[in-house]
Short mmCIF file of C-alpha atoms and ligand atoms in Angstrom, two decimals:
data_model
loop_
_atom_site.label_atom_id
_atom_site.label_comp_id
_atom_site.label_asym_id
_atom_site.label_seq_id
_atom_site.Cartn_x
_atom_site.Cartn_y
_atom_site.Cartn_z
CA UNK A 10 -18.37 -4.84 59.90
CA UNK A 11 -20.90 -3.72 57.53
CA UNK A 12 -20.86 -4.91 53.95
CA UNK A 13 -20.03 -1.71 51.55
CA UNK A 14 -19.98 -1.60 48.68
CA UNK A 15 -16.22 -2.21 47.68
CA UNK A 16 -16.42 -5.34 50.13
CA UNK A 17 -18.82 -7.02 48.21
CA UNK A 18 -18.00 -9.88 46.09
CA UNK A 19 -19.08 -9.13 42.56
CA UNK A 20 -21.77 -11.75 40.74
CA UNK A 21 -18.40 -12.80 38.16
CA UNK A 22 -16.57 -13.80 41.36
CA UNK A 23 -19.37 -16.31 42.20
CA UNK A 24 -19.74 -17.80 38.69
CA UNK A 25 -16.05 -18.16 38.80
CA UNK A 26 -15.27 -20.22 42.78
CA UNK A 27 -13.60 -23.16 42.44
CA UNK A 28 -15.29 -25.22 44.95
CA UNK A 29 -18.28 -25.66 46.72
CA UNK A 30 -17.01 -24.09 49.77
CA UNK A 31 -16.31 -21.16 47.79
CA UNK A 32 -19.24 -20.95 46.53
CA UNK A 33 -21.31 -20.81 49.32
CA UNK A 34 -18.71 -18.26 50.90
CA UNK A 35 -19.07 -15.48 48.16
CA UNK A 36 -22.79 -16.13 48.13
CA UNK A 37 -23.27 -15.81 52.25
CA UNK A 38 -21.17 -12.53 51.51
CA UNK A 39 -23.30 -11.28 48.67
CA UNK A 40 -26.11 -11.65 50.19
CA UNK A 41 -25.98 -11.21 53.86
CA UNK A 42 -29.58 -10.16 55.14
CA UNK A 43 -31.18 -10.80 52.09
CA UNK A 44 -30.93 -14.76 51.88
CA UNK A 45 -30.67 -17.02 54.86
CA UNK A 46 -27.68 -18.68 55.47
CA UNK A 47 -29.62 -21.87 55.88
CA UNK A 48 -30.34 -21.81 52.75
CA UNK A 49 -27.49 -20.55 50.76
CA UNK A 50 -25.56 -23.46 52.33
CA UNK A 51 -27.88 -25.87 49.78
CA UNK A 52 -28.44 -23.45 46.84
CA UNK A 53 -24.49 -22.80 47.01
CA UNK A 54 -23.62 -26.56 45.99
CA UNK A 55 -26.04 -26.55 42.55
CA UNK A 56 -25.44 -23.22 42.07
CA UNK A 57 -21.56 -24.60 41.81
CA UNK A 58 -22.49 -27.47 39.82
CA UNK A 59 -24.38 -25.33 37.27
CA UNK A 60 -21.53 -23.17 36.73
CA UNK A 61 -19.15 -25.90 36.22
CA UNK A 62 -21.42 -27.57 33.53
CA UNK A 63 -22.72 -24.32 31.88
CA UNK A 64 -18.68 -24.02 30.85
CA UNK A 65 -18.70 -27.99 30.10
CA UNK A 66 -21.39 -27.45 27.44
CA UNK A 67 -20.50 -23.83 26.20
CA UNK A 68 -23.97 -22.86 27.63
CA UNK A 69 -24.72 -18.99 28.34
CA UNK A 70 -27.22 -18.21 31.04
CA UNK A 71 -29.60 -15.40 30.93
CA UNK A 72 -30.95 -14.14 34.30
CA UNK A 73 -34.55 -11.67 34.12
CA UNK A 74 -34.25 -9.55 37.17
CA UNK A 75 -37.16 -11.22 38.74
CA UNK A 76 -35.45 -13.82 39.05
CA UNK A 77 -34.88 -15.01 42.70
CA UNK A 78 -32.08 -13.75 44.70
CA UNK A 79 -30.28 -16.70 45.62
CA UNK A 80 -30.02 -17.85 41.97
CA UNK A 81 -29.78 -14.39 40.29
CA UNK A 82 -26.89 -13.57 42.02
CA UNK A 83 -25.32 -17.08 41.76
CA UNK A 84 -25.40 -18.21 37.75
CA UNK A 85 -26.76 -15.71 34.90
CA UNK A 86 -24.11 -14.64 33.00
CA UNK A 87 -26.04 -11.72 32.35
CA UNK A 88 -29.19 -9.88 33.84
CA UNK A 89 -31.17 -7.64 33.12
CA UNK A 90 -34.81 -6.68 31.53
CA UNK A 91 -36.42 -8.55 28.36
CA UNK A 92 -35.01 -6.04 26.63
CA UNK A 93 -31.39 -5.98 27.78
CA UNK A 94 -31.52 -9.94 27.39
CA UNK A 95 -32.77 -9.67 24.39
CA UNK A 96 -30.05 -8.10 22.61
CA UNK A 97 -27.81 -10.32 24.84
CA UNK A 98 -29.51 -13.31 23.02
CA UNK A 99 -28.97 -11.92 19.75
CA UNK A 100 -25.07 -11.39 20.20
CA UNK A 101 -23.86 -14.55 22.14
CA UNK A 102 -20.90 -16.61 20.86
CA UNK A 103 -22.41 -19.70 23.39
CA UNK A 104 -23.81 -23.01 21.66
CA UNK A 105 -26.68 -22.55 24.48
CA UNK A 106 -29.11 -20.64 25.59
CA UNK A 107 -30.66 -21.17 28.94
CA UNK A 108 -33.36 -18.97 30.04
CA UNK A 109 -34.05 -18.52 33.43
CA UNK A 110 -37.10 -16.34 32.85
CA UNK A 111 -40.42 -17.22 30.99
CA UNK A 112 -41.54 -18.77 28.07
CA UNK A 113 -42.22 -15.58 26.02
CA UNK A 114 -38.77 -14.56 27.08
CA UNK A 115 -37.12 -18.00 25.82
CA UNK A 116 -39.35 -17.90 23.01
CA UNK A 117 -37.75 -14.92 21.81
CA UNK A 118 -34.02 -15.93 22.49
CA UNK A 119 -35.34 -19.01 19.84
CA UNK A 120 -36.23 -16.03 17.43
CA UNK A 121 -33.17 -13.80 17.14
CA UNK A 122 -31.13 -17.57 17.48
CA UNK A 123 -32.89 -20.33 15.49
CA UNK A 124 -29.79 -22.37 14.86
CA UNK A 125 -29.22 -22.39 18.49
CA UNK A 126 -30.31 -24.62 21.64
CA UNK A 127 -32.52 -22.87 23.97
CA UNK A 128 -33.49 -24.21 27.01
CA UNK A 129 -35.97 -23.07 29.40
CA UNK A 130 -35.65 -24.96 33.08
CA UNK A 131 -39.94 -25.08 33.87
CA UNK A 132 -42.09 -25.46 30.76
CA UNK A 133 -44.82 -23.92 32.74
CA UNK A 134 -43.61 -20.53 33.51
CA UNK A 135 -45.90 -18.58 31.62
CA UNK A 136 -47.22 -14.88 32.04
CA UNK A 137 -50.76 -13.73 32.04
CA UNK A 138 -50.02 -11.41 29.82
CA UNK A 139 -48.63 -13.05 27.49
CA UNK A 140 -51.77 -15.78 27.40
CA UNK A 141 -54.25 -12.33 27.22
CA UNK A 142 -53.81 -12.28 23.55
CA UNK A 143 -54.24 -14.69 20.60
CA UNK A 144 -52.82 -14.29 17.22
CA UNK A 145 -56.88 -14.16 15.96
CA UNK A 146 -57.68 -11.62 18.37
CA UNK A 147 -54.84 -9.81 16.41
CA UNK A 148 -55.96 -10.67 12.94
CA UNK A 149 -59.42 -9.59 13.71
CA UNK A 150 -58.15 -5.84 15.28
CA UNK A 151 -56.04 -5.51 11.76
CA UNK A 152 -59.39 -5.69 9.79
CA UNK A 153 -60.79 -3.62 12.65
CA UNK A 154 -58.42 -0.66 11.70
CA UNK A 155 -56.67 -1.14 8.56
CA UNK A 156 -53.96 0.77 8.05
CA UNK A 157 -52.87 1.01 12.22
CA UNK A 158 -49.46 -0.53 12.75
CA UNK A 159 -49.22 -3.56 15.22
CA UNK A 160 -47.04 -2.45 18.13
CA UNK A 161 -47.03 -5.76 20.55
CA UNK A 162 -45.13 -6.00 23.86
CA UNK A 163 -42.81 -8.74 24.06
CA UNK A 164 -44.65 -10.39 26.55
CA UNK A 165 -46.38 -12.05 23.91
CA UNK A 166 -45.98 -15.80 22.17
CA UNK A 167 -44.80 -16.00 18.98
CA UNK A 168 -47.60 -16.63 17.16
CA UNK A 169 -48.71 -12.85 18.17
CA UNK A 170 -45.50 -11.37 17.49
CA UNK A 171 -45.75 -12.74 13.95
CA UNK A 172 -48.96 -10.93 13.41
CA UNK A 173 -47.14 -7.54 14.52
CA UNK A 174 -45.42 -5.18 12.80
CA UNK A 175 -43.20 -3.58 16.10
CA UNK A 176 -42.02 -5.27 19.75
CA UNK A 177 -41.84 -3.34 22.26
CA UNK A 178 -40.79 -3.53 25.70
CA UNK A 179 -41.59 -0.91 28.76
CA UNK A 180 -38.27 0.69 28.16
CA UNK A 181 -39.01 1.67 24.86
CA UNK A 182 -42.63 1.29 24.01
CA UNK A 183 -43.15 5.05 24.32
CA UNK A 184 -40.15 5.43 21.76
CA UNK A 185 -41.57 2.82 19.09
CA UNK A 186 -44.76 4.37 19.28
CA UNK A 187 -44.07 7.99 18.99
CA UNK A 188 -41.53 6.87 16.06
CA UNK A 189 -44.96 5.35 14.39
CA UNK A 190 -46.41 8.69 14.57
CA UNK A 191 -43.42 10.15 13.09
CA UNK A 192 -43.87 8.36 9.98
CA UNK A 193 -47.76 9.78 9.65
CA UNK A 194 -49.93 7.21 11.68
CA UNK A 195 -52.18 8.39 13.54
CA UNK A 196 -53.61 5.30 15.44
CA UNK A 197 -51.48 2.77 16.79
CA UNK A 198 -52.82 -0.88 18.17
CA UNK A 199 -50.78 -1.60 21.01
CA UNK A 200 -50.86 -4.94 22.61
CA UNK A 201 -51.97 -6.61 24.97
CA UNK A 202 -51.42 -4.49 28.47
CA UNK A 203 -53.81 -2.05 28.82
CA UNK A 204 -52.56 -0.46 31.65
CA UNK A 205 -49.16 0.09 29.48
CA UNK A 206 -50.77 1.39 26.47
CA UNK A 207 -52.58 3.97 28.60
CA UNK A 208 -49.23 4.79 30.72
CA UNK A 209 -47.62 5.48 27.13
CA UNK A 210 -50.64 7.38 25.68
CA UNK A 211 -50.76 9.92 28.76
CA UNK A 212 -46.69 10.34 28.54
CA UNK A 213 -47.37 10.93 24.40
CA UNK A 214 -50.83 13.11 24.88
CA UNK A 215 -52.28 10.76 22.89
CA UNK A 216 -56.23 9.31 23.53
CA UNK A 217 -56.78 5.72 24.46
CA UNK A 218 -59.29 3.31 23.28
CA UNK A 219 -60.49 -0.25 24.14
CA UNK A 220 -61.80 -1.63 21.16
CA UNK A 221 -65.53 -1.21 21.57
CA UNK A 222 -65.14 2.21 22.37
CA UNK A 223 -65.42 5.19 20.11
CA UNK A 224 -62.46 7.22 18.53
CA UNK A 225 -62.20 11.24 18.22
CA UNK A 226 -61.08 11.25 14.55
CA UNK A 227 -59.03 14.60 15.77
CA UNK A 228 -56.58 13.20 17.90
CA UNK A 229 -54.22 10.26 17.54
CA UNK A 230 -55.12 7.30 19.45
CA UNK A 231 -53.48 3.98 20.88
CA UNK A 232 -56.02 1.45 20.65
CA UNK A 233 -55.26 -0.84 23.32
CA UNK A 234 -56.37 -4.30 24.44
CA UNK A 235 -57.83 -5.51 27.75
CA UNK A 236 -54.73 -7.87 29.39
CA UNK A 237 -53.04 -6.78 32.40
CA UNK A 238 -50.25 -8.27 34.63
CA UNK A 239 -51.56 -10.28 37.52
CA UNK A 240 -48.91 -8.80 39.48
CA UNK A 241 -48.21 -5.17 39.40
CA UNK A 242 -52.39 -5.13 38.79
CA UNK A 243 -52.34 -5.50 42.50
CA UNK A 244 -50.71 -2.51 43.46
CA UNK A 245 -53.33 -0.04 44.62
CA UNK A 246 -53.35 3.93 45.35
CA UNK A 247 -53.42 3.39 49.22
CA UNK A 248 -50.72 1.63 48.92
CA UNK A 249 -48.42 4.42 47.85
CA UNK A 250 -50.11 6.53 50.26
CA UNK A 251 -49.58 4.27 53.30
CA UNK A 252 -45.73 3.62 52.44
CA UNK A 253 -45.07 7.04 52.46
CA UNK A 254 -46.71 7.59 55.84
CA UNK A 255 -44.74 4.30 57.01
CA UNK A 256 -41.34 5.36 55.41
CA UNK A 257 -40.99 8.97 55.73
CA UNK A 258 -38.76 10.19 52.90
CA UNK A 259 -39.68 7.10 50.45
CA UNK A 260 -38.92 7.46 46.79
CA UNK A 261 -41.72 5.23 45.37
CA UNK A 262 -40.51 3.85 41.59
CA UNK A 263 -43.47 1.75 39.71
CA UNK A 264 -43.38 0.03 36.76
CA UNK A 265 -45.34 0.88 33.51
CA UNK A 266 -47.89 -2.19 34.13
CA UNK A 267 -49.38 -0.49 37.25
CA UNK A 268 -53.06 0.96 36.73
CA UNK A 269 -52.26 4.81 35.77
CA UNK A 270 -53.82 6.40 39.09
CA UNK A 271 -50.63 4.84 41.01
CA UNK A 272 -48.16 5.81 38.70
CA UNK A 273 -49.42 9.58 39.21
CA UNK A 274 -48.30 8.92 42.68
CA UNK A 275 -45.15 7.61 42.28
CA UNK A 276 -41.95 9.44 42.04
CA UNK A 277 -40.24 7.60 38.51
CA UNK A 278 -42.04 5.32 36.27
CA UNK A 279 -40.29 2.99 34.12
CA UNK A 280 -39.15 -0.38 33.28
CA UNK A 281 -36.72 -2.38 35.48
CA UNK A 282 -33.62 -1.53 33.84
CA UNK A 283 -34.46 2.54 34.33
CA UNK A 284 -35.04 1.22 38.21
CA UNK A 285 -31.85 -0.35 38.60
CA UNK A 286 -30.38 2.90 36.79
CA UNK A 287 -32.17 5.27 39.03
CA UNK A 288 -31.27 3.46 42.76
CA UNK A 289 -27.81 3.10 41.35
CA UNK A 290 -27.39 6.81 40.54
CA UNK A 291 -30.28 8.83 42.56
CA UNK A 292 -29.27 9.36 46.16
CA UNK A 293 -32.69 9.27 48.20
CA UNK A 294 -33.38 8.42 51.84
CA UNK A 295 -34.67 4.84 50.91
CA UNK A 296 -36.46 3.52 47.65
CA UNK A 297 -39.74 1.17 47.47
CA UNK A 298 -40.09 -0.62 44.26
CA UNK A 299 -43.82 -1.13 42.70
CA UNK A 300 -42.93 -4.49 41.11
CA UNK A 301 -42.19 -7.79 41.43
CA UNK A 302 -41.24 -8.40 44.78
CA UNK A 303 -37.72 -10.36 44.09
CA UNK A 304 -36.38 -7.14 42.10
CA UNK A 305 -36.17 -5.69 45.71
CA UNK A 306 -34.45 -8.45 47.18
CA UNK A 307 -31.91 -8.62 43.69
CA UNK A 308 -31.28 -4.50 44.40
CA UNK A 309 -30.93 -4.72 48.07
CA UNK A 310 -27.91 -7.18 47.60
CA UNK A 311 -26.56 -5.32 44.60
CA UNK A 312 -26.46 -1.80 46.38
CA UNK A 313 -26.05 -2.40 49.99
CA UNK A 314 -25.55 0.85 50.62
CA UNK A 315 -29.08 1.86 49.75
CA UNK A 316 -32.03 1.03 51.69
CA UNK A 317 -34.47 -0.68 50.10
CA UNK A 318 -38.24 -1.20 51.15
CA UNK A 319 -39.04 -4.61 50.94
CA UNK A 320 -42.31 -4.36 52.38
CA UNK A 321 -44.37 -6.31 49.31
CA UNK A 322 -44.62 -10.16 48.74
CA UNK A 323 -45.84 -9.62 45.04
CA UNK A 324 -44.25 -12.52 43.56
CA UNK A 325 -45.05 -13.73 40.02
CA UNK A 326 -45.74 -17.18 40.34
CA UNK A 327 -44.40 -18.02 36.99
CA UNK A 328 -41.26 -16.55 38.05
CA UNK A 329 -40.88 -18.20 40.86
CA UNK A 330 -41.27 -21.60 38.90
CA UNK A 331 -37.40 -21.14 37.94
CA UNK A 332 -35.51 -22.57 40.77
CA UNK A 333 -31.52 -23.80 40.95
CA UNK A 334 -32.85 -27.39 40.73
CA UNK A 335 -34.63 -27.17 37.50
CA UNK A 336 -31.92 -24.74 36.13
CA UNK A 337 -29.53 -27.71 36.84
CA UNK A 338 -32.04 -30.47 35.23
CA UNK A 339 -32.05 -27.91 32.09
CA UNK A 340 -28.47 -28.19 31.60
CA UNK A 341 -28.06 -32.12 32.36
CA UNK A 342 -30.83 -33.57 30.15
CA UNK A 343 -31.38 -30.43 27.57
CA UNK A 344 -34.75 -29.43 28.69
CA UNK A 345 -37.03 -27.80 27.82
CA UNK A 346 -35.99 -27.04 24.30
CA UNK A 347 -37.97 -24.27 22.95
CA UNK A 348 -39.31 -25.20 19.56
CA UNK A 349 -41.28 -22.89 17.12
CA UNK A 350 -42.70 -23.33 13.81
CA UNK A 351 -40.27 -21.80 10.78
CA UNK A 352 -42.71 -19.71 9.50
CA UNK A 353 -43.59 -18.15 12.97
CA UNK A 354 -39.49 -17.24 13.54
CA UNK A 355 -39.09 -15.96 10.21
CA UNK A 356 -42.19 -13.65 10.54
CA UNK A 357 -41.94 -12.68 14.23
CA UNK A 358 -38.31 -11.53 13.39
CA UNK A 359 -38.76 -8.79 12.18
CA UNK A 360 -40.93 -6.99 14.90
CA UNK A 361 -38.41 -7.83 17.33
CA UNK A 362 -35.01 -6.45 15.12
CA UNK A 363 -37.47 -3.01 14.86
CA UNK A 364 -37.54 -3.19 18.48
CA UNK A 365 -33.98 -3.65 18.99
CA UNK A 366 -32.78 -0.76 16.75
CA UNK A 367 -35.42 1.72 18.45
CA UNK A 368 -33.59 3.37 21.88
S1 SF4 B 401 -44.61 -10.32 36.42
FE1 SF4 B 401 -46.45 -10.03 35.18
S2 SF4 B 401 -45.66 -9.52 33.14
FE2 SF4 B 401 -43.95 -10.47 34.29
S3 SF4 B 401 -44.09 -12.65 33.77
FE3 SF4 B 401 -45.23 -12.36 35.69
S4 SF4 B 401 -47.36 -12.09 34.96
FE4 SF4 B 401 -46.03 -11.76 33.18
#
């Protein structure tokens, strides 16, 4: 019998089994075609273990949606986007924090929570946008254009944030910046993905500028900066074309960090969240997903019921430097604490409660 919908064990059910066996049951349920059982039958017996000593140690875990299927589906408490987890981070009751996504994503858990633990399982897992920006570079575009307000995506370190005067994230970055122009600016630095800032100034009709390039006083302008996302980079034109040729009837959703000429091809734009909202709620014949390649994998077990392309093998590879194993290290010996300089939480703060009170 096919898996529907009502059959399917929820994630809560998994988190909750009360033995290994169970475990590994509920998970070859979940997800059936997605995972083999192979290997569910060893990722079942930490993913027990790490649900058993998350509740030992009052621990929360936070799951980004590109997080692998076999653990996203097996321990976060919650998942979601940056931003989602974000204001997750910023509510929890837990003594603990561990943050199975990257370090600009733990880094900011530490922010909203410096009393707290927080624990990231790979030190490593960084994210190249994130590491396209330096707090100088920053400095140096604030004497560039005084006066222009600092909008910086949260994929960047702390240090950056602290320069900034708004976070954003691609579910609200077009939000923060056309509140900016609602208080009178007309020029906004927005940092550090270009191919976001120019996605956001062709949904606002605003001009875009790289910093060497010249500015139409007339119009308002994002000023933007030259870092992109080594994975949704890769996504080309022809490959929107081809997938609809291969998969008549395909409903193509790409994220903001895709060059601009494929997100004039695609049928929705917008940040993870907005794609789990839209194959949740948008009946269509199947769905393709211009991201990171595990966000397929995490929909295609949520919504059986929908088809989902899973025809890419973009995979971030400091994603994909999370695994069960290392979760389960983080929680047994503590590690990695994230640790940031007082001065750098108290003044990247700020930037990141702006973004959380802007829809
Ligand atoms: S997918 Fe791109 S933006 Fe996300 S962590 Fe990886 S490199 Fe950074």
């Amino acid at each position: 019998m096919a898996v529907t919908k009502n059959t399917l064990p929820d994630r809560a059910a998994i988190l909750n089994a009360r033995s290994v066996e169970e475990t590994v049951r509920l998970m070859k349920a979940r997800l059936a075609g997605i995972v083999p059982e192979i290997e569910i039958a060893a990722k079942g017996e930490l993913a027990f273990e790490i649900n058993q000593l998350k509740r030992q140690r009052n621990a929360v875990i936070l799951g980004h949606n590109y997080m692998e299927p076999a653990l996203y589906h097996s321990v976060p408490d919650y998942v979601g986007d940056s931003l989602e987890l974000s204001r997750i981070s910023a509510k929890t009751e837990a003594d603990l924090i561990v943050f199975c996504g990257v370090q600009f994503m733990a880094e900011t858990a530490k922010i909203l929570n410096p009393q707290k633990m927080i624990l990231i399982p790979a030190q490593k897992a960084g994210c190249s946008l994130a590491e396209g920006i330096k707090a100088e570079d920053v400095r140096r575009l604030k004497s560039a254009y005084p006066g222009a307000p600092v909008v910086s995506y949260v994929n960047t370190y702390a240090d950056v944030k602290a320069e900034s005067d708004y976070c954003c994230t691609s579910g609200n970055a077009a939000a923060v910046v056309r509140y900016l122009l609602g208080k009178g600016h007309n020029r906004v630095i927005f940092l550090p993905d270009e191919y976001l800032a120019r996605n956001t100034a062709h949904d606002l009709g605003l001009q875009f500028v790289l910093p060497d390039e010249p500015i139409d006083p007339a119009k308002p302008a994002i000023i933007g900066w030259r870092a992109r996302c080594e994975v949704h980079e890769l996504y080309k034109t022809e490959d929107v074309i081809n997938a609809r040729k291969q998969f008549p009837g395909v409903v193509i959703l790409a994220h903001p960090e895709c060059h601009p000429d494929v997100i004039a091809l695609a049928d929705m734009a917008g940040s993870t969240k907005q794609m789990v909202e839209y194959v949740k709620n948008v009946d269509a014949p199947r769905y393709l997903l211009l991201t990171e390649c595990s966000m397929g994998d995490n929909l295609a077990a949520e919504f059986p019921h929908r088809e989902m392309v899973r025809a890419c093998s973009l995979r971030c590879k400091h994603m994909n430097l999370i695994t069960l194993q290392d979760t389960l290290a983080s929680l047994q010996n503590l590690q990695y604490q994230v640790e940031l300089p007082p001065d750098i939480i108290q003044r990247a703060r700020l930037p990141i409660d702006r973004m959380l009170e802007i829809k």
